[in-house]
Amino acid sequence: MRKYFLFFLLIFGTIAHAQIIQGKVVDEISGEPIPFVSIGVIGTNNSTVTNDAGEFVLKNIILPAKLRYSHVSYLLLESEISTANNLYVKLKAAAINLKTVTIDPYRGERLVKAALEKTKEFEKENFYGKAFYRQLTTIDGKAKQIYELFYDLKFNVSNVEGWIAKQSRFAESNEGISFSMSNQSYLTFLLAGSLFEGRKMGKYVSLKTLKDFEITVERYIEQKEQDVAVVSCKYKGKKKDFYTNFTYYIGVDDSKIYRLESSAFNLPLKVNATSKMPPNVTTVATFNGANTPIPVLESISTKLFLHLSTRNRSISPVINSMLTVYQLDKNLNTQNFTELNKKIQDKTVVESIAYNPDFWKNNPIVKQTALEDAFIKMMESKSAFGTMIDTQ
């Protein structure tokens, strides 16, 4: 009996000391927030990424713990923490080396080719993780609609292959003109990778299309382990084509991709309004290779820009989405995942799951920027999430 008592006492003691850590990461010199910083608990699979405001949340942390802060443009920082108080973390910018950029004009192409070949070795390997997705629509700078979903994901180095929605909520303001992007999650999932081989639409960087792009090393970021080359790939074809420019952050020694920024132009999207100019989308994807053979998706931010004319007025909707894989878990592979499909509507998925306000209340993963926080609080005050739409 005494053994059982000690066993349960040990479990209770462990749970009792689990903490929620919140903090902010800023530039050491300017004090400006740093988005997309990877923060991981050393020795565990627990990690997160800072949002646009440099803020982060980590849950279920047993103190004391050692945290690792990494960003391709800043020096790696590891620090021990013994308190759950809000952390204010300063990162030192890595040195930038421009001296060797113009020596070899083909250096950039070789770096990208080596990185894509390295990534292609793992294209059939699947990874599994828990993720949080938020999509915020603004019109002329004013928040109008928000989706939030928790997913279990199946993904690889190319994209998210399958998903299971676990929790969801949606709210919308009906004041003035509204606009809805019905399946931007599909676009986010589709772009959530670093290998774009075999794409049937548009002009992407791939092993077969390198000659279609002007490839230049912009700079080298001097990290302790290795230099990281920042390589831009700009499409050389017709500007009326549906094409994507890329900027790769590639390890010079290991040929691994740690960050990928893209700008896609002339997307073939259909909207129920007159488009004044072709839509375009920008993405920032970060990849973490701390516990995997190849850096895998950690986060992807997608921003879709539209310029429309409707009801005799011009509007400029911007749809921001952020997908964060906050925990890798290979045990999720036994589930039946819904395959990636552009015909699936986000709102239909949201409404298929009963809204659970207790789940969302004070959820440590749900961390907002100031604009998102203000809109969510307004919607919660009107019970808009419970009714699915603000009718006040």
mmCIF file of C-alpha atoms in Angstrom:
data_model
loop_
_atom_site.group_PDB
_atom_site.id
_atom_site.type_symbol
_atom_site.label_atom_id
_atom_site.label_comp_id
_atom_site.label_asym_id
_atom_site.label_seq_id
_atom_site.Cartn_x
_atom_site.Cartn_y
_atom_site.Cartn_z
ATOM 1 C CA MET A 1 0.000 0.000 0.000
ATOM 2 C CA ARG A 2 2.854 2.310 0.827
ATOM 3 C CA LYS A 3 4.363 1.710 -2.652
ATOM 4 C CA TYR A 4 1.123 2.783 -4.338
ATOM 5 C CA PHE A 5 0.942 5.840 -2.123
ATOM 6 C CA LEU A 6 4.474 6.878 -3.072
ATOM 7 C CA PHE A 7 3.688 6.199 -6.744
ATOM 8 C CA PHE A 8 0.663 8.499 -6.785
ATOM 9 C CA LEU A 9 2.498 11.064 -4.700
ATOM 10 C CA LEU A 10 5.251 11.107 -7.314
ATOM 11 C CA ILE A 11 2.721 11.618 -10.153
ATOM 12 C CA PHE A 12 0.907 14.335 -8.262
ATOM 13 C CA GLY A 13 4.156 16.090 -7.486
ATOM 14 C CA THR A 14 5.146 16.051 -11.166
ATOM 15 C CA ILE A 15 1.787 17.456 -12.307
ATOM 16 C CA ALA A 16 1.786 20.074 -9.591
ATOM 17 C CA HIS A 17 5.084 21.472 -10.814
ATOM 18 C CA ALA A 18 4.060 21.663 -14.486
ATOM 19 C CA GLN A 19 4.092 25.324 -15.468
ATOM 20 C CA ILE A 20 2.938 27.560 -18.297
ATOM 21 C CA ILE A 21 5.759 29.797 -19.479
ATOM 22 C CA GLN A 22 5.054 33.031 -21.328
ATOM 23 C CA GLY A 23 7.562 35.431 -22.721
ATOM 24 C CA LYS A 24 8.721 37.800 -25.410
ATOM 25 C CA VAL A 25 11.835 37.746 -27.587
ATOM 26 C CA VAL A 26 13.382 41.004 -28.793
ATOM 27 C CA ASP A 27 16.440 42.275 -30.624
ATOM 28 C CA GLU A 28 19.208 43.047 -28.126
ATOM 29 C CA ILE A 29 20.024 46.430 -29.679
ATOM 30 C CA SER A 30 16.747 47.829 -31.003
ATOM 31 C CA GLY A 31 14.342 46.160 -28.590
ATOM 32 C CA GLU A 32 12.109 45.284 -31.557
ATOM 33 C CA PRO A 33 10.160 42.007 -31.282
ATOM 34 C CA ILE A 34 11.480 39.065 -33.298
ATOM 35 C CA PRO A 35 8.854 36.879 -34.983
ATOM 36 C CA PHE A 36 9.418 33.204 -35.871
ATOM 37 C CA VAL A 37 11.971 32.474 -33.159
ATOM 38 C CA SER A 38 12.034 28.752 -32.372
ATOM 39 C CA ILE A 39 11.848 28.039 -28.656
ATOM 40 C CA GLY A 40 12.308 24.477 -27.443
ATOM 41 C CA VAL A 41 12.687 22.766 -24.092
ATOM 42 C CA ILE A 42 15.995 20.923 -24.300
ATOM 43 C CA GLY A 43 15.614 17.196 -23.782
ATOM 44 C CA THR A 44 11.928 17.173 -24.754
ATOM 45 C CA ASN A 45 9.743 17.402 -27.845
ATOM 46 C CA ASN A 46 8.053 20.537 -26.499
ATOM 47 C CA SER A 47 8.543 23.595 -28.690
ATOM 48 C CA THR A 48 6.869 26.678 -30.071
ATOM 49 C CA VAL A 49 7.457 29.709 -32.263
ATOM 50 C CA THR A 50 7.085 33.414 -31.501
ATOM 51 C CA ASN A 51 4.229 35.278 -33.187
ATOM 52 C CA ASP A 52 4.447 38.578 -35.090
ATOM 53 C CA ALA A 53 4.796 40.417 -31.769
ATOM 54 C CA GLY A 54 7.690 38.225 -30.598
ATOM 55 C CA GLU A 55 5.495 36.542 -27.981
ATOM 56 C CA PHE A 56 5.473 32.854 -27.100
ATOM 57 C CA VAL A 57 3.832 30.354 -24.767
ATOM 58 C CA LEU A 58 5.085 26.965 -23.598
ATOM 59 C CA LYS A 59 2.895 24.673 -21.514
ATOM 60 C CA ASN A 60 3.538 21.658 -19.278
ATOM 61 C CA ILE A 61 7.045 22.775 -18.374
ATOM 62 C CA ILE A 62 8.711 21.111 -15.386
ATOM 63 C CA LEU A 63 10.934 23.661 -13.666
ATOM 64 C CA PRO A 64 13.805 24.129 -13.653
ATOM 65 C CA ALA A 65 14.185 23.754 -17.416
ATOM 66 C CA LYS A 66 16.648 24.736 -20.112
ATOM 67 C CA LEU A 67 15.273 26.614 -23.126
ATOM 68 C CA ARG A 68 16.836 26.937 -26.551
ATOM 69 C CA TYR A 69 16.134 30.033 -28.678
ATOM 70 C CA SER A 70 17.085 29.836 -32.338
ATOM 71 C CA HIS A 71 16.589 32.058 -35.357
ATOM 72 C CA VAL A 72 18.666 32.013 -38.533
ATOM 73 C CA SER A 73 19.478 35.724 -38.244
ATOM 74 C CA TYR A 74 20.422 35.649 -34.548
ATOM 75 C CA LEU A 75 22.947 33.842 -32.387
ATOM 76 C CA LEU A 76 21.708 30.705 -30.682
ATOM 77 C CA LEU A 77 20.831 31.196 -27.027
ATOM 78 C CA GLU A 78 20.388 28.557 -24.352
ATOM 79 C CA SER A 79 19.297 29.555 -20.859
ATOM 80 C CA GLU A 80 18.035 27.872 -17.719
ATOM 81 C CA ILE A 81 14.818 29.083 -16.132
ATOM 82 C CA SER A 82 13.515 28.389 -12.641
ATOM 83 C CA THR A 83 10.500 30.680 -12.598
ATOM 84 C CA ALA A 84 7.258 30.846 -14.561
ATOM 85 C CA ASN A 85 7.209 34.639 -14.545
ATOM 86 C CA ASN A 86 6.995 36.376 -17.935
ATOM 87 C CA LEU A 87 10.335 36.088 -19.697
ATOM 88 C CA TYR A 88 11.953 38.940 -21.601
ATOM 89 C CA VAL A 89 14.606 37.444 -23.842
ATOM 90 C CA LYS A 90 17.170 39.432 -25.822
ATOM 91 C CA LEU A 91 18.877 37.888 -28.845
ATOM 92 C CA LYS A 92 22.072 39.136 -30.410
ATOM 93 C CA ALA A 93 22.034 39.542 -34.194
ATOM 94 C CA ALA A 94 24.435 37.276 -36.044
ATOM 95 C CA ALA A 95 27.202 38.883 -38.060
ATOM 96 C CA ILE A 96 26.514 39.398 -41.770
ATOM 97 C CA ASN A 97 29.242 38.623 -44.297
ATOM 98 C CA LEU A 98 28.946 40.256 -47.726
ATOM 99 C CA LYS A 99 32.560 39.920 -48.846
ATOM 100 C CA THR A 100 32.226 36.528 -50.556
ATOM 101 C CA VAL A 101 28.808 37.111 -52.134
ATOM 102 C CA THR A 102 29.929 38.199 -55.625
ATOM 103 C CA ILE A 103 33.046 36.048 -56.006
ATOM 104 C CA ASP A 104 31.266 33.068 -57.595
ATOM 105 C CA PRO A 105 28.123 33.909 -59.627
ATOM 106 C CA TYR A 106 27.024 30.230 -59.692
ATOM 107 C CA ARG A 107 27.404 29.682 -55.958
ATOM 108 C CA GLY A 108 23.722 30.388 -55.274
ATOM 109 C CA GLU A 109 22.471 27.871 -57.829
ATOM 110 C CA ARG A 110 24.766 25.169 -56.437
ATOM 111 C CA LEU A 111 23.580 25.855 -52.890
ATOM 112 C CA VAL A 112 19.896 25.634 -53.844
ATOM 113 C CA LYS A 113 20.453 22.517 -55.938
ATOM 114 C CA ALA A 114 22.312 20.771 -53.102
ATOM 115 C CA ALA A 115 19.589 21.761 -50.629
ATOM 116 C CA LEU A 116 16.778 20.477 -52.835
ATOM 117 C CA GLU A 117 18.646 17.215 -53.500
ATOM 118 C CA LYS A 118 19.190 16.783 -49.752
ATOM 119 C CA THR A 119 15.520 17.446 -49.021
ATOM 120 C CA LYS A 120 14.335 15.144 -51.818
ATOM 121 C CA GLU A 121 16.011 12.206 -50.059
ATOM 122 C CA PHE A 122 13.284 12.482 -47.397
ATOM 123 C CA GLU A 123 10.258 13.283 -49.580
ATOM 124 C CA LYS A 124 8.535 9.967 -48.763
ATOM 125 C CA GLU A 125 9.054 10.233 -44.993
ATOM 126 C CA ASN A 126 6.009 11.378 -43.037
ATOM 127 C CA PHE A 127 5.973 13.296 -39.777
ATOM 128 C CA TYR A 128 3.113 13.741 -37.317
ATOM 129 C CA GLY A 129 2.330 16.539 -34.918
ATOM 130 C CA LYS A 130 -0.170 18.653 -33.043
ATOM 131 C CA ALA A 131 -0.793 22.076 -34.566
ATOM 132 C CA PHE A 132 -2.733 25.286 -34.058
ATOM 133 C CA TYR A 133 -4.117 27.306 -36.976
ATOM 134 C CA ARG A 134 -5.501 30.846 -36.926
ATOM 135 C CA GLN A 135 -6.900 32.795 -39.868
ATOM 136 C CA LEU A 136 -7.761 36.469 -39.484
ATOM 137 C CA THR A 137 -9.434 38.504 -42.245
ATOM 138 C CA THR A 138 -9.140 42.275 -42.235
ATOM 139 C CA ILE A 139 -10.690 44.780 -44.625
ATOM 140 C CA ASP A 140 -8.913 48.105 -44.931
ATOM 141 C CA GLY A 141 -7.128 47.350 -41.665
ATOM 142 C CA LYS A 142 -10.236 46.410 -39.641
ATOM 143 C CA ALA A 143 -10.669 42.847 -38.318
ATOM 144 C CA LYS A 144 -13.767 41.135 -39.731
ATOM 145 C CA GLN A 145 -13.513 37.365 -39.353
ATOM 146 C CA ILE A 146 -11.487 34.765 -37.483
ATOM 147 C CA TYR A 147 -11.054 30.990 -37.672
ATOM 148 C CA GLU A 148 -9.131 29.001 -35.098
ATOM 149 C CA LEU A 149 -8.534 25.267 -35.236
ATOM 150 C CA PHE A 150 -6.471 22.661 -33.446
ATOM 151 C CA TYR A 151 -5.283 19.917 -35.792
ATOM 152 C CA ASP A 152 -3.463 16.641 -35.739
ATOM 153 C CA LEU A 153 -1.330 16.716 -38.880
ATOM 154 C CA LYS A 154 0.423 14.301 -41.180
ATOM 155 C CA PHE A 155 3.059 16.123 -43.224
ATOM 156 C CA ASN A 156 6.299 15.761 -45.142
ATOM 157 C CA VAL A 157 8.949 18.017 -46.677
ATOM 158 C CA SER A 158 6.565 19.049 -49.474
ATOM 159 C CA ASN A 159 3.300 19.928 -47.722
ATOM 160 C CA VAL A 160 0.676 18.871 -45.204
ATOM 161 C CA GLU A 161 -0.723 15.602 -46.541
ATOM 162 C CA GLY A 162 -3.548 15.018 -44.081
ATOM 163 C CA TRP A 163 -5.334 16.559 -41.135
ATOM 164 C CA ILE A 164 -7.850 15.890 -38.378
ATOM 165 C CA ALA A 165 -9.619 18.878 -36.812
ATOM 166 C CA LYS A 166 -9.856 18.398 -33.037
ATOM 167 C CA GLN A 167 -11.215 21.717 -31.774
ATOM 168 C CA SER A 168 -12.467 24.767 -33.645
ATOM 169 C CA ARG A 169 -14.206 28.098 -33.396
ATOM 170 C CA PHE A 170 -15.267 30.858 -35.749
ATOM 171 C CA ALA A 171 -16.585 34.386 -35.392
ATOM 172 C CA GLU A 172 -17.527 37.115 -37.848
ATOM 173 C CA SER A 173 -18.612 40.728 -37.666
ATOM 174 C CA ASN A 174 -21.470 41.728 -39.954
ATOM 175 C CA GLU A 175 -20.770 45.461 -39.715
ATOM 176 C CA GLY A 176 -20.253 46.954 -43.182
ATOM 177 C CA ILE A 177 -18.799 44.952 -46.054
ATOM 178 C CA SER A 178 -17.582 41.456 -45.265
ATOM 179 C CA PHE A 179 -15.331 39.090 -47.183
ATOM 180 C CA SER A 180 -14.639 35.402 -46.659
ATOM 181 C CA MET A 181 -11.814 33.213 -47.966
ATOM 182 C CA SER A 182 -13.398 29.784 -47.753
ATOM 183 C CA ASN A 183 -10.341 27.529 -47.812
ATOM 184 C CA GLN A 184 -7.112 29.388 -47.169
ATOM 185 C CA SER A 185 -6.096 26.511 -44.905
ATOM 186 C CA TYR A 186 -5.697 24.493 -48.133
ATOM 187 C CA LEU A 187 -3.325 27.142 -49.494
ATOM 188 C CA THR A 188 -1.393 27.172 -46.218
ATOM 189 C CA PHE A 189 -1.167 23.371 -46.117
ATOM 190 C CA LEU A 190 -0.098 23.254 -49.759
ATOM 191 C CA LEU A 191 2.773 25.694 -49.181
ATOM 192 C CA ALA A 192 3.852 24.142 -45.851
ATOM 193 C CA GLY A 193 7.059 22.589 -47.106
ATOM 194 C CA SER A 194 10.441 23.298 -48.670
ATOM 195 C CA LEU A 195 10.288 20.933 -51.666
ATOM 196 C CA PHE A 196 7.992 21.930 -54.546
ATOM 197 C CA GLU A 197 8.629 19.128 -57.014
ATOM 198 C CA GLY A 198 5.868 18.089 -59.406
ATOM 199 C CA ARG A 199 3.614 21.130 -58.972
ATOM 200 C CA LYS A 200 1.196 21.295 -61.909
ATOM 201 C CA MET A 201 0.222 24.962 -61.503
ATOM 202 C CA GLY A 202 2.491 27.960 -61.545
ATOM 203 C CA LYS A 203 6.235 28.397 -61.766
ATOM 204 C CA TYR A 204 8.064 27.128 -58.669
ATOM 205 C CA VAL A 205 11.699 26.546 -57.860
ATOM 206 C CA SER A 206 12.518 22.861 -58.294
ATOM 207 C CA LEU A 207 15.431 20.760 -59.473
ATOM 208 C CA LYS A 208 13.958 20.893 -62.985
ATOM 209 C CA THR A 209 13.307 24.656 -63.094
ATOM 210 C CA LEU A 210 16.468 26.214 -61.660
ATOM 211 C CA LYS A 211 17.350 27.721 -65.056
ATOM 212 C CA ASP A 212 14.050 29.654 -65.020
ATOM 213 C CA PHE A 213 15.200 31.693 -62.010
ATOM 214 C CA GLU A 214 17.880 34.279 -61.359
ATOM 215 C CA ILE A 215 19.619 32.850 -58.295
ATOM 216 C CA THR A 216 21.798 35.092 -56.154
ATOM 217 C CA VAL A 217 23.476 34.795 -52.754
ATOM 218 C CA GLU A 218 22.375 37.929 -50.925
ATOM 219 C CA ARG A 219 24.457 37.442 -47.793
ATOM 220 C CA TYR A 220 25.906 34.936 -45.346
ATOM 221 C CA ILE A 221 24.778 34.824 -41.726
ATOM 222 C CA GLU A 222 27.643 33.767 -39.472
ATOM 223 C CA GLN A 223 26.353 31.205 -36.972
ATOM 224 C CA LYS A 224 28.472 29.255 -34.479
ATOM 225 C CA GLU A 225 27.839 25.848 -36.062
ATOM 226 C CA GLN A 226 27.990 26.999 -39.690
ATOM 227 C CA ASP A 227 27.265 29.940 -41.948
ATOM 228 C CA VAL A 228 23.748 30.225 -43.339
ATOM 229 C CA ALA A 229 23.469 31.428 -46.932
ATOM 230 C CA VAL A 230 20.508 33.654 -47.837
ATOM 231 C CA VAL A 231 19.756 32.884 -51.475
ATOM 232 C CA SER A 232 17.130 34.680 -53.578
ATOM 233 C CA CYS A 233 15.450 33.017 -56.569
ATOM 234 C CA LYS A 234 13.621 35.413 -58.896
ATOM 235 C CA TYR A 235 11.551 34.203 -61.844
ATOM 236 C CA LYS A 236 12.918 35.300 -65.242
ATOM 237 C CA GLY A 237 9.815 34.530 -67.328
ATOM 238 C CA LYS A 238 6.693 36.503 -68.189
ATOM 239 C CA LYS A 239 5.407 38.672 -65.372
ATOM 240 C CA LYS A 240 1.821 37.741 -66.286
ATOM 241 C CA ASP A 241 2.496 34.104 -65.378
ATOM 242 C CA PHE A 242 1.458 32.571 -62.065
ATOM 243 C CA TYR A 243 4.900 32.377 -60.470
ATOM 244 C CA THR A 244 6.634 32.379 -57.094
ATOM 245 C CA ASN A 245 9.889 34.004 -56.010
ATOM 246 C CA PHE A 246 11.754 32.340 -53.146
ATOM 247 C CA THR A 247 14.380 33.231 -50.582
ATOM 248 C CA TYR A 248 16.118 30.218 -49.045
ATOM 249 C CA TYR A 249 18.121 30.133 -45.810
ATOM 250 C CA ILE A 250 20.518 27.233 -46.349
ATOM 251 C CA GLY A 251 23.202 25.761 -44.100
ATOM 252 C CA VAL A 252 26.465 26.064 -46.029
ATOM 253 C CA ASP A 253 27.939 22.878 -44.518
ATOM 254 C CA ASP A 254 24.891 20.605 -44.163
ATOM 255 C CA SER A 255 22.821 21.836 -47.180
ATOM 256 C CA LYS A 256 19.659 21.948 -45.055
ATOM 257 C CA ILE A 257 16.860 24.502 -45.472
ATOM 258 C CA TYR A 258 16.025 26.282 -42.217
ATOM 259 C CA ARG A 259 13.739 29.044 -43.465
ATOM 260 C CA LEU A 260 11.887 29.744 -46.695
ATOM 261 C CA GLU A 261 10.238 32.998 -47.686
ATOM 262 C CA SER A 262 8.098 33.241 -50.792
ATOM 263 C CA SER A 263 6.021 35.696 -52.790
ATOM 264 C CA ALA A 264 3.509 34.270 -55.267
ATOM 265 C CA PHE A 265 2.006 36.472 -57.973
ATOM 266 C CA ASN A 266 -1.076 36.248 -60.203
ATOM 267 C CA LEU A 267 -2.819 33.518 -58.232
ATOM 268 C CA PRO A 268 -5.694 31.996 -60.249
ATOM 269 C CA LEU A 269 -8.288 32.624 -57.537
ATOM 270 C CA LYS A 270 -11.995 33.133 -58.155
ATOM 271 C CA VAL A 271 -13.698 35.763 -55.999
ATOM 272 C CA ASN A 272 -17.243 37.143 -56.051
ATOM 273 C CA ALA A 273 -16.125 40.651 -56.889
ATOM 274 C CA THR A 274 -14.202 42.531 -59.552
ATOM 275 C CA SER A 275 -10.471 42.165 -59.025
ATOM 276 C CA LYS A 276 -8.591 45.413 -59.643
ATOM 277 C CA MET A 277 -5.278 43.553 -59.824
ATOM 278 C CA PRO A 278 -4.181 39.911 -59.547
ATOM 279 C CA PRO A 279 -4.045 38.515 -55.994
ATOM 280 C CA ASN A 280 -0.712 37.665 -54.448
ATOM 281 C CA VAL A 281 0.421 35.805 -51.363
ATOM 282 C CA THR A 282 3.523 35.891 -49.176
ATOM 283 C CA THR A 283 4.709 33.160 -46.838
ATOM 284 C CA VAL A 284 7.359 32.672 -44.185
ATOM 285 C CA ALA A 285 8.011 29.041 -43.267
ATOM 286 C CA THR A 286 10.434 27.912 -40.565
ATOM 287 C CA PHE A 287 11.871 24.413 -40.217
ATOM 288 C CA ASN A 288 13.359 22.808 -37.123
ATOM 289 C CA GLY A 289 15.860 19.969 -37.348
ATOM 290 C CA ALA A 290 16.673 19.572 -33.655
ATOM 291 C CA ASN A 291 15.251 16.036 -33.310
ATOM 292 C CA THR A 292 14.742 14.994 -36.943
ATOM 293 C CA PRO A 293 17.059 13.883 -39.778
ATOM 294 C CA ILE A 294 15.912 16.794 -41.959
ATOM 295 C CA PRO A 295 14.445 20.141 -40.820
ATOM 296 C CA VAL A 296 10.652 19.723 -40.746
ATOM 297 C CA LEU A 297 7.857 22.248 -40.642
ATOM 298 C CA GLU A 298 7.619 24.247 -37.449
ATOM 299 C CA SER A 299 5.493 27.172 -38.600
ATOM 300 C CA ILE A 300 4.159 28.859 -41.697
ATOM 301 C CA SER A 301 2.658 32.315 -41.919
ATOM 302 C CA THR A 302 0.575 33.111 -45.006
ATOM 303 C CA LYS A 303 -0.713 36.523 -46.067
ATOM 304 C CA LEU A 304 -3.095 36.809 -49.018
ATOM 305 C CA PHE A 305 -3.558 40.298 -50.486
ATOM 306 C CA LEU A 306 -6.587 41.214 -52.598
ATOM 307 C CA HIS A 307 -7.671 44.471 -54.243
ATOM 308 C CA LEU A 308 -11.357 44.353 -55.149
ATOM 309 C CA SER A 309 -14.170 46.551 -56.347
ATOM 310 C CA THR A 310 -17.660 45.800 -54.991
ATOM 311 C CA ARG A 311 -20.804 47.823 -54.294
ATOM 312 C CA ASN A 312 -19.235 50.803 -56.082
ATOM 313 C CA ARG A 313 -16.323 50.951 -53.688
ATOM 314 C CA SER A 314 -12.798 49.601 -53.493
ATOM 315 C CA ILE A 315 -11.737 47.299 -50.676
ATOM 316 C CA SER A 316 -8.443 45.638 -49.806
ATOM 317 C CA PRO A 317 -8.964 42.410 -47.847
ATOM 318 C CA VAL A 318 -5.906 40.806 -46.254
ATOM 319 C CA ILE A 319 -6.198 37.256 -44.982
ATOM 320 C CA ASN A 320 -3.508 36.345 -42.456
ATOM 321 C CA SER A 321 -3.013 32.748 -41.403
ATOM 322 C CA MET A 322 -0.522 31.147 -39.041
ATOM 323 C CA LEU A 323 0.023 27.418 -38.636
ATOM 324 C CA THR A 324 2.252 26.309 -35.760
ATOM 325 C CA VAL A 325 3.311 22.720 -35.131
ATOM 326 C CA TYR A 326 3.834 22.874 -31.383
ATOM 327 C CA GLN A 327 4.493 19.193 -30.702
ATOM 328 C CA LEU A 328 5.779 16.317 -32.828
ATOM 329 C CA ASP A 329 4.181 12.986 -31.945
ATOM 330 C CA LYS A 330 4.822 9.897 -34.096
ATOM 331 C CA ASN A 331 2.120 8.015 -32.163
ATOM 332 C CA LEU A 332 -0.496 10.012 -34.097
ATOM 333 C CA ASN A 333 0.224 7.888 -37.183
ATOM 334 C CA THR A 334 -2.509 5.363 -36.286
ATOM 335 C CA GLN A 335 -5.298 7.843 -37.063
ATOM 336 C CA ASN A 336 -7.322 8.172 -40.265
ATOM 337 C CA PHE A 337 -6.349 11.565 -41.677
ATOM 338 C CA THR A 338 -8.447 13.572 -44.102
ATOM 339 C CA GLU A 339 -6.437 14.027 -47.287
ATOM 340 C CA LEU A 340 -5.563 17.511 -48.524
ATOM 341 C CA ASN A 341 -8.403 18.696 -50.758
ATOM 342 C CA LYS A 342 -9.073 22.216 -52.033
ATOM 343 C CA LYS A 343 -12.836 21.561 -52.190
ATOM 344 C CA ILE A 344 -13.148 21.267 -48.401
ATOM 345 C CA GLN A 345 -14.520 24.477 -46.865
ATOM 346 C CA ASP A 346 -12.992 25.742 -43.615
ATOM 347 C CA LYS A 347 -16.309 26.896 -42.168
ATOM 348 C CA THR A 348 -17.855 23.488 -42.827
ATOM 349 C CA VAL A 349 -15.017 21.888 -40.864
ATOM 350 C CA VAL A 350 -15.447 24.381 -38.012
ATOM 351 C CA GLU A 351 -19.190 23.820 -37.781
ATOM 352 C CA SER A 352 -18.752 20.037 -37.751
ATOM 353 C CA ILE A 353 -17.231 20.294 -34.258
ATOM 354 C CA ALA A 354 -19.263 21.447 -31.270
ATOM 355 C CA TYR A 355 -17.866 24.688 -29.872
ATOM 356 C CA ASN A 356 -16.354 24.071 -26.433
ATOM 357 C CA PRO A 357 -15.825 27.394 -24.583
ATOM 358 C CA ASP A 358 -14.092 25.667 -21.654
ATOM 359 C CA PHE A 359 -11.407 24.322 -24.003
ATOM 360 C CA TRP A 360 -10.645 27.779 -25.360
ATOM 361 C CA LYS A 361 -10.768 29.688 -22.094
ATOM 362 C CA ASN A 362 -7.205 30.517 -21.020
ATOM 363 C CA ASN A 363 -5.791 27.948 -23.451
ATOM 364 C CA PRO A 364 -1.995 28.465 -23.312
ATOM 365 C CA ILE A 365 -1.468 27.703 -27.010
ATOM 366 C CA VAL A 366 -3.930 30.410 -28.096
ATOM 367 C CA LYS A 367 -1.689 33.459 -28.001
ATOM 368 C CA GLN A 368 -2.744 36.493 -30.042
ATOM 369 C CA THR A 369 -1.193 39.623 -31.388
ATOM 370 C CA ALA A 370 -2.759 42.914 -30.238
ATOM 371 C CA LEU A 371 -5.168 43.133 -33.205
ATOM 372 C CA GLU A 372 -6.278 39.515 -32.859
ATOM 373 C CA ASP A 373 -6.632 39.846 -29.085
ATOM 374 C CA ALA A 374 -8.869 42.935 -29.354
ATOM 375 C CA PHE A 375 -11.112 41.308 -31.976
ATOM 376 C CA ILE A 376 -11.395 38.021 -30.070
ATOM 377 C CA LYS A 377 -12.268 39.781 -26.806
ATOM 378 C CA MET A 378 -14.971 41.781 -28.571
ATOM 379 C CA MET A 379 -16.425 38.616 -30.100
ATOM 380 C CA GLU A 380 -16.301 36.757 -26.805
ATOM 381 C CA SER A 381 -18.106 39.618 -25.055
ATOM 382 C CA LYS A 382 -20.943 39.242 -27.581
ATOM 383 C CA SER A 383 -20.915 35.422 -27.376
ATOM 384 C CA ALA A 384 -20.182 35.454 -31.091
ATOM 385 C CA PHE A 385 -18.170 32.251 -30.957
ATOM 386 C CA GLY A 386 -21.091 30.360 -29.476
ATOM 387 C CA THR A 387 -23.514 31.539 -32.154
ATOM 388 C CA MET A 388 -20.920 31.354 -34.940
ATOM 389 C CA ILE A 389 -21.761 34.897 -36.082
ATOM 390 C CA ASP A 390 -22.037 38.327 -34.495
ATOM 391 C CA THR A 391 -25.618 39.456 -35.097
ATOM 392 C CA GLN A 392 -25.551 42.457 -32.792
#
